[in-house]
PDB file of C-alpha atoms and ligand atoms in Angstrom:
ATOM      1  CA  MET K  18       3.375  29.155  12.353  1.00 50.00           C
ATOM      2  CA  LEU K  19       0.461  26.762  11.898  1.00 61.00           C
ATOM      3  CA  ILE K  20      -0.629  28.488   8.695  1.00 64.00           C
ATOM      4  CA  HIS K  21       2.876  28.245   7.389  1.00 65.00           C
ATOM      5  CA  ALA K  22       2.961  24.511   8.164  1.00 67.00           C
ATOM      6  CA  ILE K  23      -0.348  23.937   6.430  1.00 64.00           C
ATOM      7  CA  MET K  24       0.641  25.807   3.257  1.00 73.00           C
ATOM      8  CA  THR K  25       3.816  23.776   3.141  1.00 91.00           C
ATOM      9  CA  VAL K  26       1.920  20.495   3.345  1.00 93.00           C
ATOM     10  CA  LEU K  27      -0.239  21.464   0.396  1.00 93.00           C
ATOM     11  CA  GLN K  28       2.727  22.726  -1.609  1.00 94.00           C
ATOM     12  CA  ASN K  29       4.741  19.593  -0.844  1.00 96.00           C
ATOM     13  CA  PHE K  30       1.909  17.420  -2.072  1.00 96.00           C
ATOM     14  CA  LEU K  31       1.383  19.432  -5.260  1.00 95.00           C
ATOM     15  CA  ASN K  32       5.117  19.383  -6.003  1.00 96.00           C
ATOM     16  CA  ILE K  33       5.196  15.596  -5.806  1.00 97.00           C
ATOM     17  CA  ARG K  34       2.006  15.262  -7.844  1.00 96.00           C
ATOM     18  CA  ASN K  35       3.505  17.414 -10.599  1.00 95.00           C
ATOM     19  CA  GLU K  36       6.766  15.583 -10.542  1.00 95.00           C
ATOM     20  CA  ILE K  37       5.601  11.999 -10.998  1.00 96.00           C
ATOM     21  CA  PRO K  38       3.734  10.512 -13.996  1.00 95.00           C
ATOM     22  CA  GLY K  39      -0.037  10.961 -13.983  1.00 92.00           C
ATOM     23  CA  GLY K  40      -0.599   7.212 -14.121  1.00 93.00           C
ATOM     24  CA  THR K  41       1.256   6.668 -10.856  1.00 97.00           C
ATOM     25  CA  GLU K  42      -1.003   6.820  -7.809  1.00 98.00           C
ATOM     26  CA  ILE K  43       0.083   8.517  -4.605  1.00 98.00           C
ATOM     27  CA  VAL K  44      -0.889   7.060  -1.263  1.00 98.00           C
ATOM     28  CA  ALA K  45      -0.445   9.992   1.134  1.00 98.00           C
ATOM     29  CA  VAL K  46       0.789   8.309   4.307  1.00 98.00           C
ATOM     30  CA  THR K  47      -0.779  10.017   7.313  1.00 97.00           C
ATOM     31  CA  LYS K  48       0.871   8.225  10.224  1.00 96.00           C
ATOM     32  CA  PHE K  49       1.694  10.566  13.135  1.00 93.00           C
ATOM     33  CA  ARG K  50      -0.232  13.421  11.454  1.00 95.00           C
ATOM     34  CA  ASP K  51      -3.168  15.495  12.689  1.00 92.00           C
ATOM     35  CA  PRO K  52      -6.478  15.512  10.825  1.00 93.00           C
ATOM     36  CA  GLU K  53      -5.972  19.235  10.061  1.00 92.00           C
ATOM     37  CA  GLU K  54      -2.801  18.461   8.125  1.00 93.00           C
ATOM     38  CA  VAL K  55      -4.455  15.578   6.312  1.00 96.00           C
ATOM     39  CA  MET K  56      -7.362  17.841   5.350  1.00 96.00           C
ATOM     40  CA  GLU K  57      -4.992  20.153   3.488  1.00 94.00           C
ATOM     41  CA  VAL K  58      -4.206  17.369   1.071  1.00 96.00           C
ATOM     42  CA  TYR K  59      -7.827  16.217   0.987  1.00 97.00           C
ATOM     43  CA  ASN K  60      -8.995  19.726   0.106  1.00 95.00           C
ATOM     44  CA  ALA K  61      -6.678  19.689  -2.896  1.00 93.00           C
ATOM     45  CA  GLY K  62      -8.894  16.887  -4.221  1.00 95.00           C
ATOM     46  CA  HIS K  63      -6.772  13.961  -3.108  1.00 97.00           C
ATOM     47  CA  LYS K  64      -8.641  11.007  -1.622  1.00 97.00           C
ATOM     48  CA  ILE K  65      -6.102   8.208  -1.242  1.00 98.00           C
ATOM     49  CA  PHE K  66      -4.516   7.965   2.202  1.00 98.00           C
ATOM     50  CA  GLY K  67      -2.525   5.256   3.910  1.00 98.00           C
ATOM     51  CA  GLU K  68      -1.782   4.106   7.449  1.00 98.00           C
ATOM     52  CA  ASN K  69       0.332   1.272   8.764  1.00 97.00           C
ATOM     53  CA  LYS K  70      -1.784   0.572  11.876  1.00 98.00           C
ATOM     54  CA  VAL K  71      -5.393  -0.588  12.083  1.00 98.00           C
ATOM     55  CA  GLN K  72      -6.103   1.568  15.157  1.00 98.00           C
ATOM     56  CA  GLU K  73      -4.964   4.679  13.313  1.00 97.00           C
ATOM     57  CA  ILE K  74      -7.162   3.933  10.304  1.00 98.00           C
ATOM     58  CA  ILE K  75     -10.135   3.533  12.644  1.00 97.00           C
ATOM     59  CA  ARG K  76      -9.305   6.742  14.543  1.00 97.00           C
ATOM     60  CA  LYS K  77      -8.666   8.904  11.503  1.00 97.00           C
ATOM     61  CA  ARG K  78     -11.639   7.563   9.599  1.00 97.00           C
ATOM     62  CA  GLU K  79     -13.892   8.911  12.364  1.00 96.00           C
ATOM     63  CA  LEU K  80     -12.291  12.344  12.111  1.00 96.00           C
ATOM     64  CA  LEU K  81     -12.092  12.661   8.319  1.00 97.00           C
ATOM     65  CA  PRO K  82     -14.643  12.633   5.471  1.00 97.00           C
ATOM     66  CA  HIS K  83     -15.955   9.177   4.655  1.00 95.00           C
ATOM     67  CA  ASP K  84     -15.049   9.291   0.978  1.00 97.00           C
ATOM     68  CA  VAL K  85     -11.368   8.961   1.875  1.00 98.00           C
ATOM     69  CA  GLN K  86     -10.002   5.768   0.318  1.00 98.00           C
ATOM     70  CA  TRP K  87      -7.968   4.145   3.068  1.00 98.00           C
ATOM     71  CA  HIS K  88      -5.037   1.928   2.165  1.00 98.00           C
ATOM     72  CA  MET K  89      -3.602  -0.435   4.774  1.00 98.00           C
ATOM     73  CA  ILE K  90       0.153  -0.429   4.152  1.00 98.00           C
ATOM     74  CA  GLY K  91       1.579  -1.951   7.339  1.00 97.00           C
ATOM     75  CA  HIS K  92       1.776  -5.443   8.776  1.00 97.00           C
ATOM     76  CA  LEU K  93      -1.775  -6.714   9.324  1.00 98.00           C
ATOM     77  CA  GLN K  94      -2.712  -9.202  12.011  1.00 98.00           C
ATOM     78  CA  THR K  95      -5.429 -11.672  11.073  1.00 98.00           C
ATOM     79  CA  ASN K  96      -7.534 -10.835  14.138  1.00 98.00           C
ATOM     80  CA  LYS K  97      -7.728  -7.161  13.133  1.00 98.00           C
ATOM     81  CA  VAL K  98      -9.004  -7.601   9.575  1.00 98.00           C
ATOM     82  CA  LYS K  99     -12.625  -7.458  10.745  1.00 98.00           C
ATOM     83  CA  TYR K 100     -12.290  -3.846  11.909  1.00 98.00           C
ATOM     84  CA  ILE K 101     -11.323  -2.438   8.514  1.00 98.00           C
ATOM     85  CA  ALA K 102     -13.117  -4.902   6.214  1.00 98.00           C
ATOM     86  CA  PRO K 103     -16.284  -2.782   5.875  1.00 98.00           C
ATOM     87  CA  TYR K 104     -14.507   0.048   4.070  1.00 98.00           C
ATOM     88  CA  ILE K 105     -10.787  -0.523   3.424  1.00 98.00           C
ATOM     89  CA  SER K 106      -9.904   0.356  -0.147  1.00 98.00           C
ATOM     90  CA  MET K 107      -6.722  -1.658  -0.575  1.00 98.00           C
ATOM     91  CA  ILE K 108      -4.522  -3.863   1.604  1.00 99.00           C
ATOM     92  CA  HIS K 109      -0.868  -3.677   0.482  1.00 98.00           C
ATOM     93  CA  SER K 110       0.493  -6.072   3.058  1.00 98.00           C
ATOM     94  CA  ILE K 111      -0.780  -9.587   2.323  1.00 98.00           C
ATOM     95  CA  ASP K 112       2.008 -11.886   3.514  1.00 97.00           C
ATOM     96  CA  SER K 113       0.257 -15.229   4.040  1.00 97.00           C
ATOM     97  CA  LEU K 114      -2.559 -17.410   2.713  1.00 98.00           C
ATOM     98  CA  LYS K 115      -4.099 -17.330   6.181  1.00 98.00           C
ATOM     99  CA  LEU K 116      -4.331 -13.528   6.088  1.00 98.00           C
ATOM    100  CA  LEU K 117      -5.749 -13.526   2.572  1.00 98.00           C
ATOM    101  CA  ALA K 118      -8.370 -16.120   3.624  1.00 98.00           C
ATOM    102  CA  GLU K 119      -9.416 -13.907   6.540  1.00 98.00           C
ATOM    103  CA  VAL K 120      -9.690 -10.834   4.295  1.00 99.00           C
ATOM    104  CA  ASN K 121     -11.843 -12.870   1.908  1.00 98.00           C
ATOM    105  CA  LYS K 122     -14.067 -14.070   4.767  1.00 98.00           C
ATOM    106  CA  GLN K 123     -14.555 -10.627   6.279  1.00 98.00           C
ATOM    107  CA  ALA K 124     -15.117  -9.005   2.881  1.00 98.00           C
ATOM    108  CA  GLN K 125     -17.811 -11.585   2.166  1.00 98.00           C
ATOM    109  CA  LYS K 126     -19.656 -10.586   5.351  1.00 98.00           C
ATOM    110  CA  HIS K 127     -19.902  -7.065   3.990  1.00 98.00           C
ATOM    111  CA  ASN K 128     -20.661  -8.096   0.433  1.00 98.00           C
ATOM    112  CA  ARG K 129     -17.478  -6.495  -0.804  1.00 98.00           C
ATOM    113  CA  VAL K 130     -14.447  -7.341  -2.890  1.00 98.00           C
ATOM    114  CA  ILE K 131     -11.268  -6.013  -1.281  1.00 98.00           C
ATOM    115  CA  ASP K 132      -8.273  -5.132  -3.461  1.00 99.00           C
ATOM    116  CA  CYS K 133      -5.077  -6.732  -2.159  1.00 99.00           C
ATOM    117  CA  LEU K 134      -1.368  -6.704  -2.969  1.00 99.00           C
ATOM    118  CA  LEU K 135       1.107  -9.431  -2.100  1.00 98.00           C
ATOM    119  CA  GLN K 136       3.918  -7.974  -0.017  1.00 98.00           C
ATOM    120  CA  PHE K 137       7.380  -9.187  -0.980  1.00 97.00           C
ATOM    121  CA  TYR K 138      10.504  -9.196   1.078  1.00 95.00           C
ATOM    122  CA  ILE K 139      13.020  -7.426  -1.160  1.00 94.00           C
ATOM    123  CA  ALA K 140      15.300  -5.669   1.346  1.00 91.00           C
ATOM    124  CA  THR K 141      18.542  -6.955   2.798  1.00 84.00           C
ATOM    125  CA  GLU K 142      17.386  -6.189   6.356  1.00 77.00           C
ATOM    126  CA  GLU K 143      16.102  -8.926   8.604  1.00 71.00           C
ATOM    127  CA  THR K 144      13.179  -7.015  10.033  1.00 66.00           C
ATOM    128  CA  LYS K 145      10.871  -6.531   7.076  1.00 67.00           C
ATOM    129  CA  TYR K 146       7.772  -8.617   6.499  1.00 85.00           C
ATOM    130  CA  GLY K 147       6.932 -10.233   3.218  1.00 95.00           C
ATOM    131  CA  LEU K 148       6.850 -13.250   0.950  1.00 97.00           C
ATOM    132  CA  ASP K 149       9.425 -14.667  -1.391  1.00 96.00           C
ATOM    133  CA  LEU K 150       8.489 -15.791  -4.895  1.00 97.00           C
ATOM    134  CA  THR K 151       8.128 -19.469  -3.921  1.00 97.00           C
ATOM    135  CA  GLU K 152       5.723 -18.634  -1.108  1.00 97.00           C
ATOM    136  CA  ALA K 153       3.681 -16.375  -3.379  1.00 98.00           C
ATOM    137  CA  ILE K 154       3.368 -19.094  -5.992  1.00 98.00           C
ATOM    138  CA  GLN K 155       2.256 -21.539  -3.308  1.00 98.00           C
ATOM    139  CA  ILE K 156      -0.537 -19.139  -2.384  1.00 98.00           C
ATOM    140  CA  ILE K 157      -1.610 -18.500  -5.979  1.00 98.00           C
ATOM    141  CA  GLU K 158      -1.588 -22.182  -6.915  1.00 98.00           C
ATOM    142  CA  SER K 159      -3.474 -23.317  -3.799  1.00 98.00           C
ATOM    143  CA  GLU K 160      -7.002 -24.706  -4.126  1.00 98.00           C
ATOM    144  CA  GLU K 161      -8.137 -22.324  -1.408  1.00 98.00           C
ATOM    145  CA  PHE K 162      -6.980 -19.260  -3.340  1.00 98.00           C
ATOM    146  CA  LYS K 163      -8.949 -20.280  -6.418  1.00 97.00           C
ATOM    147  CA  LYS K 164     -12.163 -20.235  -4.367  1.00 98.00           C
ATOM    148  CA  PHE K 165     -11.767 -16.706  -3.017  1.00 98.00           C
ATOM    149  CA  LYS K 166     -14.516 -14.508  -4.454  1.00 98.00           C
ATOM    150  CA  ASN K 167     -14.211 -11.481  -2.195  1.00 98.00           C
ATOM    151  CA  ILE K 168     -10.627 -10.488  -2.740  1.00 98.00           C
ATOM    152  CA  GLU K 169      -9.000  -9.183  -5.903  1.00 98.00           C
ATOM    153  CA  LEU K 170      -5.263  -9.631  -6.240  1.00 98.00           C
ATOM    154  CA  CYS K 171      -4.102  -6.404  -7.882  1.00 98.00           C
ATOM    155  CA  GLY K 172      -0.330  -6.780  -7.801  1.00 98.00           C
ATOM    156  CA  VAL K 173       2.679  -6.579  -5.530  1.00 98.00           C
ATOM    157  CA  MET K 174       4.218  -4.347  -2.867  1.00 98.00           C
ATOM    158  CA  GLY K 175       7.687  -4.059  -1.399  1.00 97.00           C
ATOM    159  CA  MET K 176       9.951  -1.884   0.715  1.00 96.00           C
ATOM    160  CA  ALA K 177      13.569  -1.316  -0.219  1.00 95.00           C
ATOM    161  CA  SER K 178      16.376  -1.328   2.330  1.00 94.00           C
ATOM    162  CA  LEU K 179      16.716   1.715   4.554  1.00 92.00           C
ATOM    163  CA  SER K 180      19.974   2.747   2.954  1.00 92.00           C
ATOM    164  CA  ASP K 181      21.777   5.541   1.139  1.00 93.00           C
ATOM    165  CA  ASP K 182      23.063   3.033  -1.379  1.00 95.00           C
ATOM    166  CA  MET K 183      21.018   4.003  -4.430  1.00 95.00           C
ATOM    167  CA  LYS K 184      22.339   1.082  -6.467  1.00 97.00           C
ATOM    168  CA  LEU K 185      21.159  -1.351  -3.824  1.00 96.00           C
ATOM    169  CA  ILE K 186      17.721   0.275  -3.679  1.00 97.00           C
ATOM    170  CA  ARG K 187      17.429   0.264  -7.472  1.00 98.00           C
ATOM    171  CA  SER K 188      18.314  -3.415  -7.674  1.00 97.00           C
ATOM    172  CA  GLU K 189      15.708  -4.239  -5.011  1.00 97.00           C
ATOM    173  CA  PHE K 190      13.025  -2.394  -6.983  1.00 98.00           C
ATOM    174  CA  GLN K 191      14.146  -4.163 -10.167  1.00 98.00           C
ATOM    175  CA  ASN K 192      13.753  -7.417  -8.305  1.00 97.00           C
ATOM    176  CA  LEU K 193      10.183  -6.540  -7.315  1.00 98.00           C
ATOM    177  CA  LYS K 194       9.383  -5.524 -10.894  1.00 98.00           C
ATOM    178  CA  ALA K 195      10.752  -8.871 -12.115  1.00 98.00           C
ATOM    179  CA  ILE K 196       8.571 -10.709  -9.580  1.00 98.00           C
ATOM    180  CA  PHE K 197       5.546  -8.743 -10.776  1.00 98.00           C
ATOM    181  CA  THR K 198       6.289  -9.537 -14.424  1.00 98.00           C
ATOM    182  CA  LYS K 199       6.730 -13.218 -13.713  1.00 98.00           C
ATOM    183  CA  LEU K 200       3.444 -13.494 -11.802  1.00 98.00           C
ATOM    184  CA  LYS K 201       1.647 -11.407 -14.407  1.00 98.00           C
ATOM    185  CA  THR K 202       2.917 -13.554 -17.268  1.00 98.00           C
ATOM    186  CA  GLU K 203       2.345 -16.917 -15.618  1.00 98.00           C
ATOM    187  CA  TYR K 204      -0.870 -16.387 -13.667  1.00 98.00           C
ATOM    188  CA  PHE K 205      -2.596 -13.100 -14.473  1.00 98.00           C
ATOM    189  CA  GLN K 206      -1.987 -12.585 -18.194  1.00 97.00           C
ATOM    190  CA  SER K 207      -5.634 -11.951 -19.006  1.00 97.00           C
ATOM    191  CA  ASN K 208      -6.502 -10.283 -15.703  1.00 98.00           C
ATOM    192  CA  THR K 209      -6.353  -6.526 -16.287  1.00 98.00           C
ATOM    193  CA  LEU K 210      -6.806  -5.826 -12.576  1.00 98.00           C
ATOM    194  CA  PHE K 211      -3.449  -7.372 -11.711  1.00 98.00           C
ATOM    195  CA  LYS K 212      -1.442  -4.278 -12.607  1.00 98.00           C
ATOM    196  CA  HIS K 213       0.065  -2.648  -9.526  1.00 98.00           C
ATOM    197  CA  ILE K 214       3.584  -2.364  -8.202  1.00 98.00           C
ATOM    198  CA  SER K 215       3.465  -0.472  -4.912  1.00 98.00           C
ATOM    199  CA  MET K 216       7.000   0.736  -4.282  1.00 98.00           C
ATOM    200  CA  GLY K 217       8.690   3.995  -3.356  1.00 98.00           C
ATOM    201  CA  MET K 218       8.636   6.160  -0.220  1.00 98.00           C
ATOM    202  CA  THR K 219      10.005   9.624   0.590  1.00 97.00           C
ATOM    203  CA  ASN K 220      13.644   8.653   0.210  1.00 96.00           C
ATOM    204  CA  ASP K 221      13.419   6.436  -2.834  1.00 97.00           C
ATOM    205  CA  TYR K 222      10.289   7.220  -4.861  1.00 98.00           C
ATOM    206  CA  HIS K 223      12.229   8.759  -7.764  1.00 97.00           C
ATOM    207  CA  ILE K 224      14.068   5.486  -8.284  1.00 98.00           C
ATOM    208  CA  ALA K 225      10.864   3.500  -7.767  1.00 98.00           C
ATOM    209  CA  VAL K 226       9.050   5.469 -10.472  1.00 98.00           C
ATOM    210  CA  GLU K 227      11.957   4.939 -12.877  1.00 98.00           C
ATOM    211  CA  GLU K 228      11.763   1.215 -12.177  1.00 98.00           C
ATOM    212  CA  GLY K 229       8.042   0.963 -12.908  1.00 98.00           C
ATOM    213  CA  SER K 230       6.174   1.796  -9.702  1.00 98.00           C
ATOM    214  CA  THR K 231       2.443   2.362 -10.186  1.00 98.00           C
ATOM    215  CA  ILE K 232       1.760   3.365  -6.555  1.00 98.00           C
ATOM    216  CA  VAL K 233       4.114   5.374  -4.354  1.00 98.00           C
ATOM    217  CA  ARG K 234       3.510   5.625  -0.595  1.00 98.00           C
ATOM    218  CA  ILE K 235       4.750   8.986   0.657  1.00 98.00           C
ATOM    219  CA  GLY K 236       4.526  10.446   4.154  1.00 98.00           C
ATOM    220  CA  SER K 237       7.460  12.571   5.370  1.00 97.00           C
ATOM    221  CA  LYS K 238       7.975  14.487   2.142  1.00 97.00           C
ATOM    222  CA  ILE K 239       4.372  15.685   2.243  1.00 97.00           C
ATOM    223  CA  PHE K 240       3.869  16.310   5.950  1.00 95.00           C
ATOM    224  CA  ASP K 241       7.273  17.231   7.394  1.00 90.00           C
TER     225      ASP K 241
HETATM  226  C1  PLP C  15       5.619   5.105   6.788  1.00 76.04           C
HETATM  227  C2  PLP C  15       5.485   4.290   5.581  1.00 76.04           C
HETATM  228  C3  PLP C  15       5.643   4.859   4.312  1.00 76.04           C
HETATM  229  C4  PLP C  15       5.969   6.318   4.098  1.00 76.04           C
HETATM  230  O1  PLP C  15       7.263   6.592   4.528  1.00 76.04           O
HETATM  231  P1  PLP C  15       7.934   8.032   4.319  1.00 76.04           P
HETATM  232  O2  PLP C  15       9.389   7.756   4.372  1.00 76.04           O
HETATM  233  O3  PLP C  15       7.452   8.874   5.449  1.00 76.04           O
HETATM  234  O4  PLP C  15       7.502   8.553   2.995  1.00 76.04           O
HETATM  235  C5  PLP C  15       5.490   4.024   3.209  1.00 76.04           C
HETATM  236  N1  PLP C  15       5.219   2.714   3.332  1.00 76.04           N
HETATM  237  C6  PLP C  15       5.065   2.136   4.539  1.00 76.04           C
HETATM  238  C7  PLP C  15       4.771   0.676   4.597  1.00 76.04           C
HETATM  239  C8  PLP C  15       5.203   2.896   5.701  1.00 76.04           C
HETATM  240  O5  PLP C  15       5.051   2.306   6.897  1.00 76.04           O
END
C-alpha cells in the first residue's frame, strides 16, 4: 500500500514534468504531506518545494535535506518573516510595502538577497489576498522601495478563482499576464531578473502554462 503510494507520487511528478515546457519551473507544494512522500520527489532530483505556512516550512526543513529550495506561497505575516529569512528561496506572497520592508530588513541581517513576487488579487472571490495594479505601482514608485538592497523583485503571482469555469480562469490568468507585462515595460525593462509569472495549480495549470506561466505551484496532482 505504502509502496504503491510512493511510486504514484514519483510517477505523478514525472508526468507533470514531461508535460509542461522545460522553462517552466514547478514548485512541488508539500502541505499536508509526510517527509517520506516529499523525499520521493526530491530523490528524482527535484529541489523546489513550497508551503503556505511558516510553521510547516520550519518543521519540514528540519526533516528534509538542507539543499531544498523552499518557496513561501501563502499569506505571510510580517512578524513571521524573521523565521524563514535565513534560508527562504522565494516569497510569492508579497502583498504590502510593509511586508516587503520587513523581508528586506530580515534579509539584510543575514547578508542575503531574497527573491520576491508581488501577489495580485485576480480572482472574483472575496477571500483571496493580493494587490491591485494601483497598489503595486504605489509600492514600486515609493522612495522606500528604491532603497531596498536585500530583496529582488522577480515578478508576479496570482491565484485564479476556485471554479470550473475555464473561460473565467483563463481571463484571470490573462489579466495577471497583462499586469506583468505592464510592470515589466514601465519599471523593469532592463532588469532581467524580473521575469516570473507564478500561476497555475492542480486544477488550472494547463491553462496557466498556455497563458504564459513561468512557475506552476502543484500539490494535489503530485501527492494525492
Ligand atoms: C495549496 C496551494 C497550491 C497547490 O494547490 P493544489 O491544488 O494542491 O495543486 C498552490 N498555491 C498555493 C498558494 C497554495 O496554497
